[in-house]
Amino acid sequence: MPVIRDQSIEVLYSAEKIAERNEEIALSVAKASYRDLLVVAILKGSFIFAADLIRAMHQVGLSPEMEFISVSSYGAGTQSSELKLLRNIETDVTGRDVLLIDDILESGKTLAFTRDLLLSRGANAVLLAVLLDKPFRRQIDIKADHVGFECPDVFVVGYGMDKAHAFRELPFVGKITGND
Ligand code: IMP
Ligand code: MG
């Protein structure tokens, strides 16, 4: 088991498995025939997934534009329900098909807030792609159009996802199992 920062990390999704899945997601995006596709990655957690996915999309002949948005929950604790926009996109989304990318779909609040924002700005359609889905955690009725893996109810790190800003650099997704 890899040991990072004195913590044992159990690998749940290896770099190889993720790369394979990214190719499959890219194919499903290509099949969906979106028009004038704009990819919007939600920072920070999705930055590695989005970087790999757009390159997989290139491999299957797609030429999307790419943008970044940042939203954050605020209020007390981790269960806070309000979201605010921290960093806006610079592109006019009017009439465009947008593929919104996040690392994890959990309660659904982040993706619902961001999708509704882009729709209110006149996007033609906002499709959702997530690396991990935790459906049993949902608080809002929302489904992703493209999902990497259905993830068990555990806190994961790596492949862009963090615990207190650490572990984003790991090439795999793993679960911290404790001190080594
Ligand atoms: P929600 O769908 O709005 O509840 O939030 C999903 C967001 O919570 C993701 O974009 C992640 O940033 C964060 N998140 C949820 N579960 C995990 C986890 O297991 N590890 C790291 N971040 C997580
Ligand atoms: Mg996030």
PDB file of C-alpha atoms and ligand atoms in Angstrom:
ATOM      1  CA  MET A   1       0.000   0.000   0.000  1.00  0.00           C
ATOM      2  CA  PRO A   2       1.474   3.411  -0.888  1.00  0.00           C
ATOM      3  CA  VAL A   3       2.461   5.527   2.124  1.00  0.00           C
ATOM      4  CA  ILE A   4       2.200   9.289   1.573  1.00  0.00           C
ATOM      5  CA  ARG A   5       2.714  11.854   4.348  1.00  0.00           C
ATOM      6  CA  ASP A   6       2.923   8.926   6.791  1.00  0.00           C
ATOM      7  CA  GLN A   7      -0.557   7.805   5.785  1.00  0.00           C
ATOM      8  CA  SER A   8      -1.308   4.454   4.180  1.00  0.00           C
ATOM      9  CA  ILE A   9      -3.463   4.927   1.117  1.00  0.00           C
ATOM     10  CA  GLU A  10      -5.492   2.051  -0.279  1.00  0.00           C
ATOM     11  CA  VAL A  11      -5.730   2.334  -4.052  1.00  0.00           C
ATOM     12  CA  LEU A  12      -9.372   2.198  -5.164  1.00  0.00           C
ATOM     13  CA  TYR A  13      -8.936   3.217  -8.822  1.00  0.00           C
ATOM     14  CA  SER A  14      -5.507   2.826 -10.377  1.00  0.00           C
ATOM     15  CA  ALA A  15      -4.030   5.229 -12.918  1.00  0.00           C
ATOM     16  CA  GLU A  16      -4.442   2.529 -15.597  1.00  0.00           C
ATOM     17  CA  LYS A  17      -8.089   1.884 -14.753  1.00  0.00           C
ATOM     18  CA  ILE A  18      -8.850   5.618 -14.784  1.00  0.00           C
ATOM     19  CA  ALA A  19      -7.100   6.077 -18.143  1.00  0.00           C
ATOM     20  CA  GLU A  20      -9.162   3.247 -19.643  1.00  0.00           C
ATOM     21  CA  ARG A  21     -12.363   4.728 -18.300  1.00  0.00           C
ATOM     22  CA  ASN A  22     -11.446   8.190 -19.615  1.00  0.00           C
ATOM     23  CA  GLU A  23     -11.188   6.722 -23.129  1.00  0.00           C
ATOM     24  CA  GLU A  24     -14.648   5.199 -22.742  1.00  0.00           C
ATOM     25  CA  ILE A  25     -16.126   8.454 -21.440  1.00  0.00           C
ATOM     26  CA  ALA A  26     -14.552  10.369 -24.342  1.00  0.00           C
ATOM     27  CA  LEU A  27     -16.189   7.923 -26.766  1.00  0.00           C
ATOM     28  CA  SER A  28     -19.568   8.390 -25.104  1.00  0.00           C
ATOM     29  CA  VAL A  29     -19.143  12.176 -25.308  1.00  0.00           C
ATOM     30  CA  ALA A  30     -18.275  11.848 -29.021  1.00  0.00           C
ATOM     31  CA  LYS A  31     -21.372   9.670 -29.599  1.00  0.00           C
ATOM     32  CA  ALA A  32     -23.631  12.258 -27.986  1.00  0.00           C
ATOM     33  CA  SER A  33     -22.780  14.692 -30.824  1.00  0.00           C
ATOM     34  CA  TYR A  34     -22.833  17.895 -28.799  1.00  0.00           C
ATOM     35  CA  ARG A  35     -22.770  21.107 -30.834  1.00  0.00           C
ATOM     36  CA  ASP A  36     -20.069  23.763 -30.443  1.00  0.00           C
ATOM     37  CA  LEU A  37     -18.886  22.035 -27.257  1.00  0.00           C
ATOM     38  CA  LEU A  38     -17.500  24.065 -24.376  1.00  0.00           C
ATOM     39  CA  VAL A  39     -15.932  22.080 -21.539  1.00  0.00           C
ATOM     40  CA  VAL A  40     -16.122  23.775 -18.129  1.00  0.00           C
ATOM     41  CA  ALA A  41     -14.071  22.254 -15.306  1.00  0.00           C
ATOM     42  CA  ILE A  42     -15.045  23.016 -11.725  1.00  0.00           C
ATOM     43  CA  LEU A  43     -11.895  23.900  -9.786  1.00  0.00           C
ATOM     44  CA  LYS A  44     -10.069  22.662  -7.984  1.00  0.00           C
ATOM     45  CA  GLY A  45     -10.855  18.969  -7.584  1.00  0.00           C
ATOM     46  CA  SER A  46     -11.541  18.188 -11.240  1.00  0.00           C
ATOM     47  CA  PHE A  47      -8.380  19.685 -12.745  1.00  0.00           C
ATOM     48  CA  ILE A  48      -6.559  16.413 -13.387  1.00  0.00           C
ATOM     49  CA  PHE A  49      -9.650  14.516 -14.535  1.00  0.00           C
ATOM     50  CA  ALA A  50     -10.562  17.376 -16.885  1.00  0.00           C
ATOM     51  CA  ALA A  51      -7.004  17.573 -18.270  1.00  0.00           C
ATOM     52  CA  ASP A  52      -6.961  13.845 -19.010  1.00  0.00           C
ATOM     53  CA  LEU A  53     -10.513  13.758 -20.327  1.00  0.00           C
ATOM     54  CA  ILE A  54     -10.046  16.560 -22.876  1.00  0.00           C
ATOM     55  CA  ARG A  55      -6.917  14.805 -24.178  1.00  0.00           C
ATOM     56  CA  ALA A  56      -8.909  11.568 -24.461  1.00  0.00           C
ATOM     57  CA  MET A  57     -11.551  13.619 -26.287  1.00  0.00           C
ATOM     58  CA  HIS A  58      -8.896  14.836 -28.713  1.00  0.00           C
ATOM     59  CA  GLN A  59      -7.925  11.219 -29.374  1.00  0.00           C
ATOM     60  CA  VAL A  60     -11.476  10.469 -30.526  1.00  0.00           C
ATOM     61  CA  GLY A  61     -11.598  13.499 -32.824  1.00  0.00           C
ATOM     62  CA  LEU A  62     -13.296  16.126 -30.654  1.00  0.00           C
ATOM     63  CA  SER A  63     -12.111  19.764 -30.499  1.00  0.00           C
ATOM     64  CA  PRO A  64     -13.800  21.399 -27.509  1.00  0.00           C
ATOM     65  CA  GLU A  65     -13.052  24.771 -26.000  1.00  0.00           C
ATOM     66  CA  MET A  66     -12.030  24.718 -22.347  1.00  0.00           C
ATOM     67  CA  GLU A  67     -12.965  26.965 -19.421  1.00  0.00           C
ATOM     68  CA  PHE A  68     -12.692  26.934 -15.634  1.00  0.00           C
ATOM     69  CA  ILE A  69     -15.092  27.920 -12.902  1.00  0.00           C
ATOM     70  CA  SER A  70     -14.738  27.853  -9.155  1.00  0.00           C
ATOM     71  CA  VAL A  71     -17.545  27.642  -6.629  1.00  0.00           C
ATOM     72  CA  SER A  72     -17.422  27.190  -2.922  1.00  0.00           C
ATOM     73  CA  SER A  73     -19.817  26.311  -0.174  1.00  0.00           C
ATOM     74  CA  TYR A  74     -20.056  28.717   2.684  1.00  0.00           C
ATOM     75  CA  GLY A  75     -21.660  28.752   6.092  1.00  0.00           C
ATOM     76  CA  ALA A  76     -20.825  26.637   9.103  1.00  0.00           C
ATOM     77  CA  GLY A  77     -19.116  23.284   8.725  1.00  0.00           C
ATOM     78  CA  THR A  78     -19.020  20.873   5.815  1.00  0.00           C
ATOM     79  CA  GLN A  79     -22.803  20.409   5.643  1.00  0.00           C
ATOM     80  CA  SER A  80     -23.392  24.015   4.548  1.00  0.00           C
ATOM     81  CA  SER A  81     -25.996  24.303   1.865  1.00  0.00           C
ATOM     82  CA  GLU A  82     -25.187  27.637   0.219  1.00  0.00           C
ATOM     83  CA  LEU A  83     -22.837  28.011  -2.694  1.00  0.00           C
ATOM     84  CA  LYS A  84     -21.154  31.040  -4.129  1.00  0.00           C
ATOM     85  CA  LEU A  85     -19.269  31.748  -7.316  1.00  0.00           C
ATOM     86  CA  LEU A  86     -15.537  32.287  -6.657  1.00  0.00           C
ATOM     87  CA  ARG A  87     -14.226  32.413 -10.204  1.00  0.00           C
ATOM     88  CA  ASN A  88     -16.324  33.040 -13.260  1.00  0.00           C
ATOM     89  CA  ILE A  89     -15.839  31.759 -16.805  1.00  0.00           C
ATOM     90  CA  GLU A  90     -14.864  34.317 -19.436  1.00  0.00           C
ATOM     91  CA  THR A  91     -16.776  32.760 -22.314  1.00  0.00           C
ATOM     92  CA  ASP A  92     -20.313  33.651 -23.435  1.00  0.00           C
ATOM     93  CA  VAL A  93     -22.255  30.385 -23.167  1.00  0.00           C
ATOM     94  CA  THR A  94     -25.337  31.615 -25.028  1.00  0.00           C
ATOM     95  CA  GLY A  95     -26.694  28.869 -27.282  1.00  0.00           C
ATOM     96  CA  ARG A  96     -23.817  26.510 -26.582  1.00  0.00           C
ATOM     97  CA  ASP A  97     -23.645  22.930 -25.383  1.00  0.00           C
ATOM     98  CA  VAL A  98     -21.580  22.822 -22.202  1.00  0.00           C
ATOM     99  CA  LEU A  99     -19.945  19.757 -20.682  1.00  0.00           C
ATOM    100  CA  LEU A 100     -19.536  20.542 -17.002  1.00  0.00           C
ATOM    101  CA  ILE A 101     -16.852  18.444 -15.293  1.00  0.00           C
ATOM    102  CA  ASP A 102     -16.454  17.753 -11.588  1.00  0.00           C
ATOM    103  CA  ASP A 103     -14.504  15.231  -9.577  1.00  0.00           C
ATOM    104  CA  ILE A 104     -17.322  13.849  -7.425  1.00  0.00           C
ATOM    105  CA  LEU A 105     -21.091  14.048  -7.537  1.00  0.00           C
ATOM    106  CA  GLU A 106     -22.168  13.709  -3.933  1.00  0.00           C
ATOM    107  CA  SER A 107     -25.094  15.762  -2.567  1.00  0.00           C
ATOM    108  CA  GLY A 108     -25.489  17.280  -6.017  1.00  0.00           C
ATOM    109  CA  LYS A 109     -25.397  20.858  -4.726  1.00  0.00           C
ATOM    110  CA  THR A 110     -22.189  21.894  -6.495  1.00  0.00           C
ATOM    111  CA  LEU A 111     -23.235  20.592  -9.900  1.00  0.00           C
ATOM    112  CA  ALA A 112     -26.856  21.757  -9.610  1.00  0.00           C
ATOM    113  CA  PHE A 113     -25.756  25.276  -8.635  1.00  0.00           C
ATOM    114  CA  THR A 114     -23.183  25.501 -11.437  1.00  0.00           C
ATOM    115  CA  ARG A 115     -25.433  23.939 -14.072  1.00  0.00           C
ATOM    116  CA  ASP A 116     -28.298  26.296 -13.209  1.00  0.00           C
ATOM    117  CA  LEU A 117     -25.944  29.276 -13.367  1.00  0.00           C
ATOM    118  CA  LEU A 118     -24.821  28.342 -16.899  1.00  0.00           C
ATOM    119  CA  LEU A 119     -28.395  27.641 -18.011  1.00  0.00           C
ATOM    120  CA  SER A 120     -29.494  31.023 -16.649  1.00  0.00           C
ATOM    121  CA  ARG A 121     -26.787  32.594 -18.813  1.00  0.00           C
ATOM    122  CA  GLY A 122     -28.368  31.035 -21.874  1.00  0.00           C
ATOM    123  CA  ALA A 123     -26.472  27.788 -22.446  1.00  0.00           C
ATOM    124  CA  ASN A 124     -28.395  25.533 -24.834  1.00  0.00           C
ATOM    125  CA  ALA A 125     -27.669  22.444 -22.726  1.00  0.00           C
ATOM    126  CA  VAL A 126     -25.440  21.631 -19.770  1.00  0.00           C
ATOM    127  CA  LEU A 127     -24.282  18.019 -19.626  1.00  0.00           C
ATOM    128  CA  LEU A 128     -22.509  16.637 -16.590  1.00  0.00           C
ATOM    129  CA  ALA A 129     -19.371  14.467 -16.440  1.00  0.00           C
ATOM    130  CA  VAL A 130     -17.961  13.242 -13.142  1.00  0.00           C
ATOM    131  CA  LEU A 131     -15.150  10.888 -12.311  1.00  0.00           C
ATOM    132  CA  LEU A 132     -16.930   9.504  -9.247  1.00  0.00           C
ATOM    133  CA  ASP A 133     -20.568   9.198  -8.310  1.00  0.00           C
ATOM    134  CA  LYS A 134     -21.727   8.675  -4.726  1.00  0.00           C
ATOM    135  CA  PRO A 135     -25.471   8.240  -5.387  1.00  0.00           C
ATOM    136  CA  PHE A 136     -26.416   7.316  -1.791  1.00  0.00           C
ATOM    137  CA  ARG A 137     -25.272  10.796  -0.695  1.00  0.00           C
ATOM    138  CA  ARG A 138     -27.632  12.692  -2.981  1.00  0.00           C
ATOM    139  CA  GLN A 139     -29.716  15.541  -1.574  1.00  0.00           C
ATOM    140  CA  ILE A 140     -30.814  16.953  -4.919  1.00  0.00           C
ATOM    141  CA  ASP A 141     -32.392  14.974  -7.746  1.00  0.00           C
ATOM    142  CA  ILE A 142     -29.596  15.184 -10.297  1.00  0.00           C
ATOM    143  CA  LYS A 143     -27.864  12.616 -12.499  1.00  0.00           C
ATOM    144  CA  ALA A 144     -24.589  12.853 -14.388  1.00  0.00           C
ATOM    145  CA  ASP A 145     -24.620  12.137 -18.119  1.00  0.00           C
ATOM    146  CA  HIS A 146     -21.114  10.631 -18.036  1.00  0.00           C
ATOM    147  CA  VAL A 147     -19.772   8.814 -14.957  1.00  0.00           C
ATOM    148  CA  GLY A 148     -16.357   7.262 -14.427  1.00  0.00           C
ATOM    149  CA  PHE A 149     -17.070   5.037 -11.454  1.00  0.00           C
ATOM    150  CA  GLU A 150     -19.732   4.566  -8.823  1.00  0.00           C
ATOM    151  CA  CYS A 151     -17.783   5.122  -5.629  1.00  0.00           C
ATOM    152  CA  PRO A 152     -18.404   3.549  -2.213  1.00  0.00           C
ATOM    153  CA  ASP A 153     -19.300   5.837   0.687  1.00  0.00           C
ATOM    154  CA  VAL A 154     -15.728   6.650   1.712  1.00  0.00           C
ATOM    155  CA  PHE A 155     -13.634   9.809   1.647  1.00  0.00           C
ATOM    156  CA  VAL A 156     -11.226   9.604  -1.279  1.00  0.00           C
ATOM    157  CA  VAL A 157      -8.099  11.506  -2.253  1.00  0.00           C
ATOM    158  CA  GLY A 158      -5.797  11.696  -5.245  1.00  0.00           C
ATOM    159  CA  TYR A 159      -6.140  12.391  -8.961  1.00  0.00           C
ATOM    160  CA  GLY A 160      -6.912  16.019  -8.139  1.00  0.00           C
ATOM    161  CA  MET A 161      -8.926  15.377  -4.973  1.00  0.00           C
ATOM    162  CA  ASP A 162      -7.616  16.579  -1.660  1.00  0.00           C
ATOM    163  CA  LYS A 163      -7.756  16.364   2.061  1.00  0.00           C
ATOM    164  CA  ALA A 164      -6.806  19.814   3.394  1.00  0.00           C
ATOM    165  CA  HIS A 165      -5.039  20.655   0.097  1.00  0.00           C
ATOM    166  CA  ALA A 166      -2.839  17.549   0.194  1.00  0.00           C
ATOM    167  CA  PHE A 167      -2.789  14.352  -1.916  1.00  0.00           C
ATOM    168  CA  ARG A 168      -3.951  16.017  -5.165  1.00  0.00           C
ATOM    169  CA  GLU A 169      -0.776  14.848  -6.948  1.00  0.00           C
ATOM    170  CA  LEU A 170      -1.462  11.132  -6.608  1.00  0.00           C
ATOM    171  CA  PRO A 171      -1.977   9.499 -10.021  1.00  0.00           C
ATOM    172  CA  PHE A 172      -4.615   7.150  -8.550  1.00  0.00           C
ATOM    173  CA  VAL A 173      -7.738   7.556  -6.395  1.00  0.00           C
ATOM    174  CA  GLY A 174      -7.380   6.116  -2.948  1.00  0.00           C
ATOM    175  CA  LYS A 175      -8.711   5.963   0.543  1.00  0.00           C
ATOM    176  CA  ILE A 176      -6.682   6.949   3.597  1.00  0.00           C
ATOM    177  CA  THR A 177      -6.617   3.927   5.865  1.00  0.00           C
ATOM    178  CA  GLY A 178      -4.723   5.430   8.780  1.00  0.00           C
ATOM    179  CA  ASN A 179      -1.274   6.230  10.078  1.00  0.00           C
ATOM    180  CA  ASP A 180       1.522   3.916   9.090  1.00  0.00           C
TER     181      ASP A 180
HETATM  182  P1  IMP B   1     -21.627  17.943  -3.653  1.00  0.00           P
HETATM  183  O1  IMP B   1     -22.082  17.041  -4.777  1.00  0.00           O
HETATM  184  O2  IMP B   1     -22.006  19.368  -3.822  1.00  0.00           O
HETATM  185  O3  IMP B   1     -22.008  17.393  -2.308  1.00  0.00           O
HETATM  186  O4  IMP B   1     -20.071  18.055  -3.563  1.00  0.00           O
HETATM  187  C1  IMP B   1     -19.175  17.359  -4.247  1.00  0.00           C
HETATM  188  C2  IMP B   1     -17.848  18.017  -3.925  1.00  0.00           C
HETATM  189  O5  IMP B   1     -17.438  17.665  -2.601  1.00  0.00           O
HETATM  190  C3  IMP B   1     -16.769  17.503  -4.839  1.00  0.00           C
HETATM  191  O6  IMP B   1     -16.570  18.406  -5.888  1.00  0.00           O
HETATM  192  C4  IMP B   1     -15.557  17.422  -3.953  1.00  0.00           C
HETATM  193  O7  IMP B   1     -14.836  18.619  -4.016  1.00  0.00           O
HETATM  194  C5  IMP B   1     -16.089  17.295  -2.555  1.00  0.00           C
HETATM  195  N1  IMP B   1     -15.979  15.895  -2.103  1.00  0.00           N
HETATM  196  C6  IMP B   1     -17.001  15.051  -1.893  1.00  0.00           C
HETATM  197  N2  IMP B   1     -16.560  13.845  -1.492  1.00  0.00           N
HETATM  198  C7  IMP B   1     -15.225  13.927  -1.462  1.00  0.00           C
HETATM  199  C8  IMP B   1     -14.184  12.982  -1.140  1.00  0.00           C
HETATM  200  O8  IMP B   1     -14.413  11.793  -0.827  1.00  0.00           O
HETATM  201  N3  IMP B   1     -12.913  13.436  -1.227  1.00  0.00           N
HETATM  202  C9  IMP B   1     -12.607  14.726  -1.600  1.00  0.00           C
HETATM  203  N4  IMP B   1     -13.549  15.620  -1.916  1.00  0.00           N
HETATM  204  C10 IMP B   1     -14.840  15.244  -1.840  1.00  0.00           C
HETATM  205 MG    MG B   2     -14.879  19.970  -5.710  1.00  0.00          MG
END
